[in-house]
Amino acid sequence: MNKKIPKSTVTRLSIYLRDLDNLEKEGARYVSSLELSRRLGVSDAQIRRDLWYFGQFGRSGMGYHVGSLKDIIMKLLGINQKRWHVAIIGVGNLGKALASYKGFAERGFEILACLDVDKNKVGRRINGVKIEDINNLRQIIEKRKIKIGIIAAPVSSAQTIADELVKSGIRSIINFAPIKLHAQKGVDIRNVDLSMELEGLSFYLSRSNA
Amino acid sequence: MNKKIPKSTVTRLSIYLRDLDNLEKEGARYVSSLELSRRLGVSDAQIRRDLWYFGQFGRSGMGYHVGSLKDIIMKLLGINQKRWHVAIIGVGNLGKALASYKGFAERGFEILACLDVDKNKVGRRINGVKIEDINNLRQIIEKRKIKIGIIAAPVSSAQTIADELVKSGIRSIINFAPIKLHAQKGVDIRNVDLSMELEGLSFYLSRSNA
DNA sequence: GCGTGTGAACTCATTCACAGCT
DNA sequence: AGCTGTGAATGAGTTCACACGC
């Protein structure tokens, strides 16, 4: 009976986190799984089970302490632990939206590069970051010690970009193209082991082997 | 042994569709589940099983006819046979990206309104559509016979907006806020029964009861 | 009484493995 | 030989239901 944590549980943690934040602002001290259930549309049993994987945080007859639970989940999600250097590859609508999303900074992600194939875009700035030529990917990643790459490019090029990123020494890839990236020619990528929610988007963080 | 189709199968259909489109452009006539498997990182058994739910489309020893399979999946995802009137609520980064995404038109979605709370945004235009005051939501939805609402607003207001949309007679809600919207005070919403992928974003289409 | 924590039951989703068609 | 279609087996994720603590 050992605890293997479902991917879906991790995804839901961030949903809980957001709502606990709201609850805190509303001044609630305790919240029961049933009340959370009604607020979020997730079953109460589900919520208890999700938390169960990580320990015992509730008080019988009272529920969960909003502040503490929030802290616990933040720690579980590893938010604010370190700062991460990030590159965004592909500056279409999605890439632009991501690049100008302030939430990244708050969560410890620092965007140090935006890359695109389109020469017309190269040189422009988004949110203070210059758009650079994708051909320089390798040097940029290496020189700026970028450890996370966000792929917001079309499916057709996603795998190639992923390979290039891995060769440049990247550690994690957040892939928005709807394919599961896979290893090719000896390059070793581990697929999806974490997902999170930011502004209603589902992030799938697939990190390479250490 | 009757066929109850997994939600995840439906999600994957759109992934297959995109790739079939690429394959067609590459000039491929037939594709086997194994080849698709390698291109997409989904197991071959999975692909055969997914298609199995809907019928027999393959030829033993040959694979699937790219063109036909594409048509079949398009029909299966069918929803987009008609034109739908759409409103986008919340014109932040995400809302903006959606409003200017051309793929909608191709798929039969016609954006007839963009709404926001921010008075500064009201009056501007995105992709030809004027941003209007969210307070007029009801009249706008009713007058323009809008049947789909896309919520790209923060979680905190998502449920309120959803309720308002339902009162205005909307039929479907595509919700980008990471909560499962639920019925309140007699308003009847059915949750998520379809999801699709567009430009790497996951759409969850939750449609109300007819 | 209320509400957690949790084994056990169940439902949903994926993979195995192979008979049968081309 | 190559590849589909599919029952059966396995695995993942969710819900039930209730003993126990506040």
Short mmCIF file of C-alpha atoms (C1' of nucleotides) in Angstrom, two decimals:
data_model
loop_
_atom_site.label_atom_id
_atom_site.label_comp_id
_atom_site.label_asym_id
_atom_site.label_seq_id
_atom_site.Cartn_x
_atom_site.Cartn_y
_atom_site.Cartn_z
CA MET A 1 0.00 0.00 0.00
CA ASN A 2 2.68 2.48 -0.89
CA LYS A 3 1.83 5.85 -2.33
CA LYS A 4 2.26 6.34 -6.04
CA ILE A 5 0.98 9.80 -6.76
CA PRO A 6 -1.33 10.16 -9.76
CA LYS A 7 -0.43 12.82 -12.27
CA SER A 8 -3.98 14.12 -11.97
CA THR A 9 -3.52 14.64 -8.26
CA VAL A 10 -0.57 16.93 -8.88
CA THR A 11 -2.58 18.88 -11.43
CA ARG A 12 -5.37 19.39 -8.93
CA LEU A 13 -3.02 20.64 -6.23
CA SER A 14 -2.61 23.90 -8.08
CA ILE A 15 -6.36 24.24 -8.38
CA TYR A 16 -6.64 23.83 -4.63
CA LEU A 17 -3.85 26.32 -4.14
CA ARG A 18 -5.60 29.03 -6.07
CA ASP A 19 -8.82 28.54 -4.22
CA LEU A 20 -7.12 28.49 -0.84
CA ASP A 21 -5.70 31.83 -1.80
CA ASN A 22 -9.20 33.12 -2.44
CA LEU A 23 -10.49 31.61 0.76
CA GLU A 24 -7.72 33.30 2.69
CA LYS A 25 -8.66 36.64 1.18
CA GLU A 26 -12.27 35.98 2.12
CA GLY A 27 -11.06 35.55 5.66
CA ALA A 28 -11.83 31.85 6.07
CA ARG A 29 -9.76 30.05 8.70
CA TYR A 30 -10.81 26.46 8.13
CA VAL A 31 -12.29 24.71 5.15
CA SER A 32 -13.67 21.18 4.89
CA SER A 33 -13.18 18.87 1.97
CA LEU A 34 -16.92 19.11 1.40
CA GLU A 35 -16.89 22.88 1.11
CA LEU A 36 -13.87 22.87 -1.20
CA SER A 37 -15.68 20.21 -3.15
CA ARG A 38 -18.63 22.49 -3.72
CA ARG A 39 -16.46 25.46 -4.64
CA LEU A 40 -14.35 23.55 -7.13
CA GLY A 41 -16.55 20.82 -8.49
CA VAL A 42 -14.16 18.07 -7.41
CA SER A 43 -15.59 15.36 -5.15
CA ASP A 44 -14.84 15.60 -1.44
CA ALA A 45 -13.44 12.08 -1.37
CA GLN A 46 -11.15 13.07 -4.21
CA ILE A 47 -9.79 16.03 -2.28
CA ARG A 48 -9.15 13.95 0.83
CA ARG A 49 -7.46 11.28 -1.23
CA ASP A 50 -5.28 13.81 -3.04
CA LEU A 51 -4.04 15.26 0.23
CA TRP A 52 -3.69 11.82 1.73
CA TYR A 53 -0.82 11.03 -0.63
CA PHE A 54 1.27 13.68 1.09
CA GLY A 55 0.36 13.37 4.76
CA GLN A 56 -2.25 14.28 7.31
CA PHE A 57 -3.07 17.94 7.28
CA GLY A 58 -6.67 18.05 8.46
CA ARG A 59 -8.37 18.13 11.83
CA SER A 60 -11.31 15.83 12.43
CA GLY A 61 -14.52 17.73 12.74
CA MET A 62 -12.90 21.01 11.62
CA GLY A 63 -11.41 20.56 8.22
CA TYR A 64 -8.15 21.98 6.94
CA HIS A 65 -6.47 25.15 8.15
CA VAL A 66 -6.52 27.40 5.10
CA GLY A 67 -3.18 29.12 5.69
CA SER A 68 -1.22 26.01 6.57
CA LEU A 69 -2.66 23.97 3.76
CA LYS A 70 -1.77 26.72 1.33
CA ASP A 71 1.82 26.71 2.56
CA ILE A 72 2.01 22.95 2.41
CA ILE A 73 0.78 22.81 -1.17
CA MET A 74 3.11 25.60 -2.20
CA LYS A 75 5.97 23.58 -0.84
CA LEU A 76 4.72 20.43 -2.50
CA LEU A 77 4.57 22.18 -5.85
CA GLY A 78 8.03 23.48 -5.14
CA ILE A 79 6.97 26.98 -6.01
CA ASN A 80 9.30 29.80 -5.13
CA GLN A 81 12.04 27.33 -4.32
CA LYS A 82 14.56 28.48 -6.91
CA ARG A 83 14.73 30.85 -9.79
CA TRP A 84 14.75 29.27 -13.19
CA HIS A 85 16.09 30.68 -16.42
CA VAL A 86 13.62 30.22 -19.23
CA ALA A 87 13.61 30.49 -23.01
CA ILE A 88 10.46 30.69 -25.11
CA ILE A 89 10.72 29.20 -28.56
CA GLY A 90 8.10 30.31 -31.04
CA VAL A 91 6.62 33.77 -30.68
CA GLY A 92 3.20 33.34 -32.26
CA ASN A 93 0.05 34.27 -30.41
CA LEU A 94 0.63 31.73 -27.72
CA GLY A 95 4.31 32.51 -27.30
CA LYS A 96 3.52 36.20 -27.07
CA ALA A 97 0.87 35.64 -24.45
CA LEU A 98 3.29 33.56 -22.43
CA ALA A 99 6.14 36.01 -22.77
CA SER A 100 4.03 38.84 -21.47
CA TYR A 101 2.45 36.85 -18.68
CA LYS A 102 3.58 38.35 -15.40
CA GLY A 103 2.75 35.24 -13.39
CA PHE A 104 6.00 33.63 -14.46
CA ALA A 105 8.17 36.03 -12.53
CA GLU A 106 6.10 35.54 -9.41
CA ARG A 107 6.63 31.84 -9.63
CA GLY A 108 10.35 32.10 -10.03
CA PHE A 109 10.62 31.78 -13.80
CA GLU A 110 12.81 34.35 -15.43
CA ILE A 111 12.44 34.74 -19.19
CA LEU A 112 15.89 35.33 -20.62
CA ALA A 113 15.23 34.64 -24.27
CA CYS A 114 12.52 34.56 -26.93
CA LEU A 115 13.38 32.82 -30.16
CA ASP A 116 11.63 32.57 -33.52
CA VAL A 117 12.31 31.47 -37.09
CA ASP A 118 10.63 34.51 -38.58
CA LYS A 119 13.31 37.09 -39.45
CA ASN A 120 10.69 39.85 -39.34
CA LYS A 121 10.03 39.20 -35.71
CA VAL A 122 13.71 39.08 -34.78
CA GLY A 123 14.78 42.34 -33.13
CA ARG A 124 11.36 43.28 -31.74
CA ARG A 125 10.79 43.21 -28.01
CA ILE A 126 8.17 41.55 -25.87
CA ASN A 127 7.90 42.48 -22.25
CA GLY A 128 11.43 43.82 -22.41
CA VAL A 129 12.94 40.72 -23.95
CA LYS A 130 14.40 40.92 -27.43
CA ILE A 131 13.28 38.31 -29.97
CA GLU A 132 16.28 36.47 -31.34
CA ASP A 133 17.04 34.17 -34.22
CA ILE A 134 16.31 30.54 -33.57
CA ASN A 135 19.55 29.63 -35.34
CA ASN A 136 21.44 31.00 -32.36
CA LEU A 137 19.51 28.76 -29.99
CA ARG A 138 22.47 26.75 -28.91
CA GLN A 139 24.82 29.62 -27.99
CA ILE A 140 22.02 31.53 -26.26
CA ILE A 141 20.95 28.60 -24.14
CA GLU A 142 24.49 27.75 -23.18
CA LYS A 143 25.76 31.26 -22.49
CA ARG A 144 22.74 32.30 -20.39
CA LYS A 145 22.59 29.05 -18.51
CA ILE A 146 18.97 28.55 -19.47
CA LYS A 147 17.55 25.42 -17.92
CA ILE A 148 13.93 25.47 -19.08
CA GLY A 149 12.67 25.72 -22.63
CA ILE A 150 9.07 26.51 -23.46
CA ILE A 151 8.08 25.26 -26.87
CA ALA A 152 5.24 27.30 -28.34
CA ALA A 153 5.99 26.37 -31.91
CA PRO A 154 3.96 24.21 -34.33
CA VAL A 155 3.87 20.46 -33.84
CA SER A 156 5.85 19.94 -37.00
CA SER A 157 8.98 21.47 -35.51
CA ALA A 158 8.47 20.63 -31.84
CA GLN A 159 10.52 17.46 -31.83
CA THR A 160 13.44 19.04 -33.68
CA ILE A 161 13.47 21.95 -31.27
CA ALA A 162 13.32 19.60 -28.33
CA ASP A 163 16.34 17.70 -29.63
CA GLU A 164 18.26 20.92 -30.14
CA LEU A 165 17.37 22.08 -26.64
CA VAL A 166 18.56 18.87 -25.10
CA LYS A 167 21.83 19.09 -27.00
CA SER A 168 22.29 22.60 -25.62
CA GLY A 169 22.10 21.25 -22.11
CA ILE A 170 18.56 22.21 -21.19
CA ARG A 171 17.06 20.38 -18.25
CA SER A 172 13.33 20.80 -18.70
CA ILE A 173 10.97 21.33 -21.56
CA ILE A 174 7.49 22.72 -21.26
CA ASN A 175 5.89 21.66 -24.43
CA PHE A 176 2.73 23.27 -25.75
CA ALA A 177 2.61 21.29 -28.95
CA PRO A 178 0.11 18.49 -28.59
CA ILE A 179 2.58 15.67 -28.95
CA LYS A 180 4.50 13.65 -26.50
CA LEU A 181 8.12 14.47 -27.20
CA HIS A 182 10.39 11.50 -27.36
CA ALA A 183 14.03 10.62 -27.41
CA GLN A 184 15.76 10.37 -30.76
CA LYS A 185 19.21 9.20 -31.77
CA GLY A 186 20.56 8.66 -28.30
CA VAL A 187 19.18 11.86 -26.84
CA ASP A 188 17.50 11.00 -23.59
CA ILE A 189 14.32 12.78 -22.62
CA ARG A 190 12.01 11.67 -19.87
CA ASN A 191 8.45 12.48 -20.61
CA VAL A 192 5.94 14.41 -18.58
CA ASP A 193 6.24 14.02 -14.90
CA LEU A 194 4.70 17.18 -13.69
CA SER A 195 1.90 19.41 -14.76
CA MET A 196 0.65 22.67 -13.46
CA GLU A 197 -1.97 25.28 -14.10
CA LEU A 198 -1.23 28.92 -14.80
CA GLU A 199 -3.96 31.30 -15.80
CA GLY A 200 -6.10 28.44 -16.90
CA LEU A 201 -3.52 26.89 -19.18
CA SER A 202 -2.30 23.39 -18.54
CA PHE A 203 1.45 23.15 -18.46
CA TYR A 204 3.11 19.85 -18.95
CA LEU A 205 6.60 19.92 -17.70
CA SER A 206 8.66 17.17 -19.20
CA ARG A 207 12.12 17.08 -17.78
CA SER A 208 15.13 15.31 -19.11
CA ASN A 209 17.18 12.94 -17.05
CA ALA A 210 19.57 14.59 -14.64
CA MET B 1 -18.85 -5.34 -24.61
CA ASN B 2 -20.42 -2.08 -25.64
CA LYS B 3 -18.36 0.95 -26.46
CA LYS B 4 -18.11 3.70 -23.90
CA ILE B 5 -15.68 6.20 -25.30
CA PRO B 6 -12.97 7.50 -22.95
CA LYS B 7 -12.63 11.24 -22.72
CA SER B 8 -8.93 10.83 -23.40
CA THR B 9 -9.69 9.11 -26.68
CA VAL B 10 -11.62 12.12 -27.90
CA THR B 11 -8.76 14.39 -26.90
CA ARG B 12 -6.34 12.31 -28.91
CA LEU B 13 -8.51 12.36 -32.02
CA SER B 14 -7.56 15.97 -32.62
CA ILE B 15 -3.91 15.12 -32.23
CA TYR B 16 -4.29 12.45 -34.88
CA LEU B 17 -6.16 14.89 -37.08
CA ARG B 18 -3.32 17.41 -37.04
CA ASP B 19 -0.77 14.83 -37.90
CA LEU B 20 -2.86 13.32 -40.67
CA ASP B 21 -2.97 16.79 -42.11
CA ASN B 22 0.83 16.92 -42.06
CA LEU B 23 1.08 13.44 -43.52
CA GLU B 24 -1.23 14.42 -46.33
CA LYS B 25 0.96 17.41 -47.12
CA GLU B 26 4.00 15.15 -47.11
CA GLY B 27 2.21 13.08 -49.72
CA ALA B 28 1.68 9.93 -47.67
CA ARG B 29 -1.21 7.74 -48.81
CA TYR B 30 -1.34 5.15 -46.08
CA VAL B 31 -0.13 5.21 -42.52
CA SER B 32 0.05 2.37 -40.01
CA SER B 33 -0.73 2.65 -36.34
CA LEU B 34 2.91 1.90 -35.70
CA GLU B 35 4.16 4.78 -37.78
CA LEU B 36 1.68 7.20 -36.26
CA SER B 37 2.75 5.87 -32.92
CA ARG B 38 6.34 6.83 -33.60
CA ARG B 39 5.41 10.26 -34.91
CA LEU B 40 3.16 11.14 -32.00
CA GLY B 41 4.53 9.29 -29.03
CA VAL B 42 1.24 7.45 -28.42
CA SER B 43 1.37 3.66 -28.38
CA ASP B 44 0.23 1.84 -31.50
CA ALA B 45 -2.22 -0.27 -29.54
CA GLN B 46 -3.65 2.94 -28.15
CA ILE B 47 -4.23 4.34 -31.61
CA ARG B 48 -5.95 1.19 -32.84
CA ARG B 49 -8.08 1.09 -29.72
CA ASP B 50 -9.04 4.76 -30.09
CA LEU B 51 -10.21 4.23 -33.65
CA TRP B 52 -11.87 0.97 -32.75
CA TYR B 53 -14.46 2.81 -30.68
CA PHE B 54 -15.81 4.38 -33.83
CA GLY B 55 -15.57 1.63 -36.43
CA GLN B 56 -13.22 -0.15 -38.76
CA PHE B 57 -11.25 2.21 -40.90
CA GLY B 58 -8.03 0.36 -41.56
CA ARG B 59 -6.88 -2.24 -44.06
CA SER B 60 -4.98 -5.24 -42.84
CA GLY B 61 -1.41 -5.19 -43.96
CA MET B 62 -1.70 -1.62 -45.25
CA GLY B 63 -2.74 0.66 -42.46
CA TYR B 64 -5.12 3.59 -42.66
CA HIS B 65 -5.84 5.70 -45.69
CA VAL B 66 -4.62 9.14 -44.71
CA GLY B 67 -7.24 11.15 -46.55
CA SER B 68 -10.22 9.07 -45.50
CA LEU B 69 -9.15 8.82 -41.92
CA LYS B 70 -8.75 12.56 -41.80
CA ASP B 71 -12.29 13.02 -43.09
CA ILE B 72 -13.64 10.47 -40.67
CA ILE B 73 -12.05 12.11 -37.67
CA MET B 74 -13.21 15.51 -38.80
CA LYS B 75 -16.73 14.16 -38.90
CA LEU B 76 -16.35 12.49 -35.54
CA LEU B 77 -15.26 15.75 -33.99
CA GLY B 78 -18.25 16.94 -35.95
CA ILE B 79 -19.30 19.67 -33.64
CA ASN B 80 -17.76 22.05 -36.19
CA GLN B 81 -20.19 21.24 -38.93
CA LYS B 82 -22.21 24.35 -38.24
CA ARG B 83 -21.16 27.85 -37.61
CA TRP B 84 -21.24 28.89 -34.01
CA HIS B 85 -21.52 32.37 -32.62
CA VAL B 86 -18.92 32.94 -29.95
CA ALA B 87 -18.23 35.51 -27.24
CA ILE B 88 -14.92 35.85 -25.47
CA ILE B 89 -15.14 37.10 -21.91
CA GLY B 90 -11.94 38.51 -20.48
CA VAL B 91 -9.48 40.15 -22.85
CA GLY B 92 -6.20 39.65 -21.00
CA ASN B 93 -3.25 38.03 -22.67
CA LEU B 94 -5.02 34.78 -23.15
CA GLY B 95 -8.27 36.34 -24.36
CA LYS B 96 -6.32 38.45 -26.82
CA ALA B 97 -4.43 35.47 -28.16
CA LEU B 98 -7.70 33.62 -28.63
CA ALA B 99 -9.48 36.54 -30.25
CA SER B 100 -6.75 36.90 -32.83
CA TYR B 101 -6.35 33.19 -33.47
CA LYS B 102 -7.40 32.53 -37.03
CA GLY B 103 -7.98 28.85 -36.45
CA PHE B 104 -11.37 29.56 -34.96
CA ALA B 105 -12.87 30.77 -38.19
CA GLU B 106 -11.59 27.71 -40.01
CA ARG B 107 -13.31 25.50 -37.51
CA GLY B 108 -16.62 27.28 -37.78
CA PHE B 109 -16.41 29.52 -34.75
CA GLU B 110 -17.37 33.12 -35.39
CA ILE B 111 -16.32 35.61 -32.75
CA LEU B 112 -19.11 38.14 -32.42
CA ALA B 113 -18.16 39.73 -29.12
CA CYS B 114 -15.26 40.40 -26.79
CA LEU B 115 -16.15 41.56 -23.29
CA ASP B 116 -14.09 42.88 -20.42
CA VAL B 117 -14.52 44.62 -17.08
CA ASP B 118 -11.72 47.07 -17.72
CA LYS B 119 -13.23 50.35 -18.99
CA ASN B 120 -9.89 51.26 -20.59
CA LYS B 121 -10.05 48.29 -22.87
CA VAL B 122 -13.66 48.90 -23.87
CA GLY B 123 -13.83 50.49 -27.31
CA ARG B 124 -10.58 49.07 -28.64
CA ARG B 125 -10.64 46.44 -31.34
CA ILE B 126 -9.05 43.03 -31.64
CA ASN B 127 -9.03 41.27 -34.92
CA GLY B 128 -11.86 43.55 -36.04
CA VAL B 129 -14.07 42.90 -33.04
CA LYS B 130 -14.82 45.77 -30.67
CA ILE B 131 -14.25 45.17 -26.96
CA GLU B 132 -17.45 45.82 -25.05
CA ASP B 133 -18.45 46.34 -21.46
CA ILE B 134 -19.09 43.17 -19.55
CA ASN B 135 -22.11 44.79 -17.94
CA ASN B 136 -23.89 44.51 -21.26
CA LEU B 137 -23.20 40.80 -21.44
CA ARG B 138 -26.80 39.78 -21.25
CA GLN B 139 -28.16 41.99 -24.02
CA ILE B 140 -25.22 41.24 -26.28
CA ILE B 141 -25.51 37.49 -25.90
CA GLU B 142 -29.24 37.55 -26.43
CA LYS B 143 -29.35 39.99 -29.32
CA ARG B 144 -26.54 38.32 -31.29
CA LYS B 145 -27.79 34.82 -30.61
CA ILE B 146 -24.42 33.80 -29.21
CA LYS B 147 -24.37 30.16 -28.23
CA ILE B 148 -20.81 29.67 -27.02
CA GLY B 149 -19.01 31.64 -24.36
CA ILE B 150 -15.27 31.44 -23.89
CA ILE B 151 -14.24 32.37 -20.40
CA ALA B 152 -10.69 33.72 -20.32
CA ALA B 153 -11.15 35.60 -17.08
CA PRO B 154 -9.61 34.89 -13.67
CA VAL B 155 -10.87 31.96 -11.64
CA SER B 156 -12.36 34.29 -9.07
CA SER B 157 -14.99 35.55 -11.51
CA ALA B 158 -15.36 32.48 -13.71
CA GLN B 159 -18.32 30.97 -11.91
CA THR B 160 -20.21 34.27 -11.79
CA ILE B 161 -19.65 34.79 -15.48
CA ALA B 162 -20.76 31.25 -16.21
CA ASP B 163 -23.99 31.81 -14.30
CA GLU B 164 -24.61 35.04 -16.15
CA LEU B 165 -23.95 33.33 -19.48
CA VAL B 166 -26.38 30.56 -18.72
CA LYS B 167 -29.05 33.07 -17.74
CA SER B 168 -28.53 34.78 -21.08
CA GLY B 169 -29.33 31.54 -22.85
CA ILE B 170 -25.87 30.38 -23.82
CA ARG B 171 -25.52 26.72 -24.71
CA SER B 172 -21.86 25.99 -24.28
CA ILE B 173 -19.04 27.32 -22.21
CA ILE B 174 -15.39 26.88 -22.98
CA ASN B 175 -13.76 27.58 -19.72
CA PHE B 176 -10.09 28.42 -19.42
CA ALA B 177 -10.17 28.98 -15.71
CA PRO B 178 -8.87 25.91 -13.94
CA ILE B 179 -12.06 25.09 -12.13
CA LYS B 180 -14.90 22.82 -12.98
CA LEU B 181 -17.86 25.14 -13.32
CA HIS B 182 -20.95 23.99 -11.56
CA ALA B 183 -24.63 24.69 -11.34
CA GLN B 184 -25.85 27.16 -8.78
CA LYS B 185 -29.33 28.08 -7.61
CA GLY B 186 -31.24 26.02 -10.13
CA VAL B 187 -29.10 26.92 -13.13
CA ASP B 188 -28.29 23.72 -14.92
CA ILE B 189 -24.86 23.22 -16.45
CA ARG B 190 -23.44 19.90 -17.57
CA ASN B 191 -19.75 19.71 -17.08
CA VAL B 192 -17.01 18.88 -19.54
CA ASP B 193 -17.91 16.36 -22.14
CA LEU B 194 -15.53 17.22 -24.87
CA SER B 195 -12.03 18.50 -25.12
CA MET B 196 -9.96 19.47 -28.08
CA GLU B 197 -6.56 20.75 -28.96
CA LEU B 198 -6.00 23.93 -30.92
CA GLU B 199 -2.53 25.34 -31.34
CA GLY B 200 -1.35 23.30 -28.42
CA LEU B 201 -3.96 24.63 -26.02
CA SER B 202 -6.37 22.25 -24.39
CA PHE B 203 -9.95 23.33 -24.78
CA TYR B 204 -12.55 21.96 -22.49
CA LEU B 205 -15.96 22.36 -23.94
CA SER B 206 -18.62 22.10 -21.30
CA ARG B 207 -22.06 22.33 -22.70
CA SER B 208 -25.27 22.96 -20.86
CA ASN B 209 -28.26 20.71 -21.15
CA ALA B 210 -30.30 21.18 -24.28
"C1'" DG C 1 -22.25 15.50 15.09
"C1'" DC C 2 -18.98 16.69 11.87
"C1'" DG C 3 -15.26 15.63 9.02
"C1'" DT C 4 -10.77 13.27 8.38
"C1'" DG C 5 -8.02 9.24 6.86
"C1'" DT C 6 -8.07 5.08 4.44
"C1'" DG C 7 -8.78 -0.02 2.97
"C1'" DA C 8 -11.63 -2.02 -0.33
"C1'" DA C 9 -14.57 -1.81 -4.34
"C1'" DC C 10 -15.21 -0.04 -8.45
"C1'" DT C 11 -14.75 2.43 -12.85
"C1'" DC C 12 -12.00 4.19 -16.41
"C1'" DA C 13 -7.94 3.78 -19.53
"C1'" DT C 14 -4.06 1.36 -21.53
"C1'" DT C 15 -1.45 -2.50 -23.01
"C1'" DC C 16 -0.91 -7.37 -24.31
"C1'" DA C 17 -1.18 -10.69 -27.49
"C1'" DC C 18 -2.99 -13.00 -31.15
"C1'" DA C 19 -6.60 -14.62 -34.67
"C1'" DG C 20 -7.67 -13.32 -39.07
"C1'" DC C 21 -7.60 -10.44 -43.32
"C1'" DT C 22 -4.91 -8.67 -47.61
"C1'" DA D 1 4.85 -10.65 -44.21
"C1'" DG D 2 2.51 -6.78 -42.40
"C1'" DC D 3 -1.00 -4.72 -39.88
"C1'" DT D 4 -5.76 -4.40 -38.20
"C1'" DG D 5 -9.42 -5.38 -34.80
"C1'" DT D 6 -10.39 -6.93 -30.39
"C1'" DG D 7 -11.12 -10.00 -26.06
"C1'" DA D 8 -8.64 -10.46 -21.96
"C1'" DA D 9 -5.34 -8.75 -18.57
"C1'" DT D 10 -3.41 -5.18 -16.31
"C1'" DG D 11 -2.88 -0.74 -14.42
"C1'" DA D 12 -4.41 4.00 -13.07
"C1'" DG D 13 -7.63 6.92 -10.87
"C1'" DT D 14 -11.92 7.62 -8.30
"C1'" DT D 15 -15.55 6.73 -5.17
"C1'" DC D 16 -17.60 4.14 -1.26
"C1'" DA D 17 -18.25 3.65 3.26
"C1'" DC D 18 -17.00 3.61 7.78
"C1'" DA D 19 -13.79 3.56 12.03
"C1'" DC D 20 -11.99 6.86 14.64
"C1'" DG D 21 -10.67 11.67 16.57
"C1'" DC D 22 -12.23 16.37 17.78
#
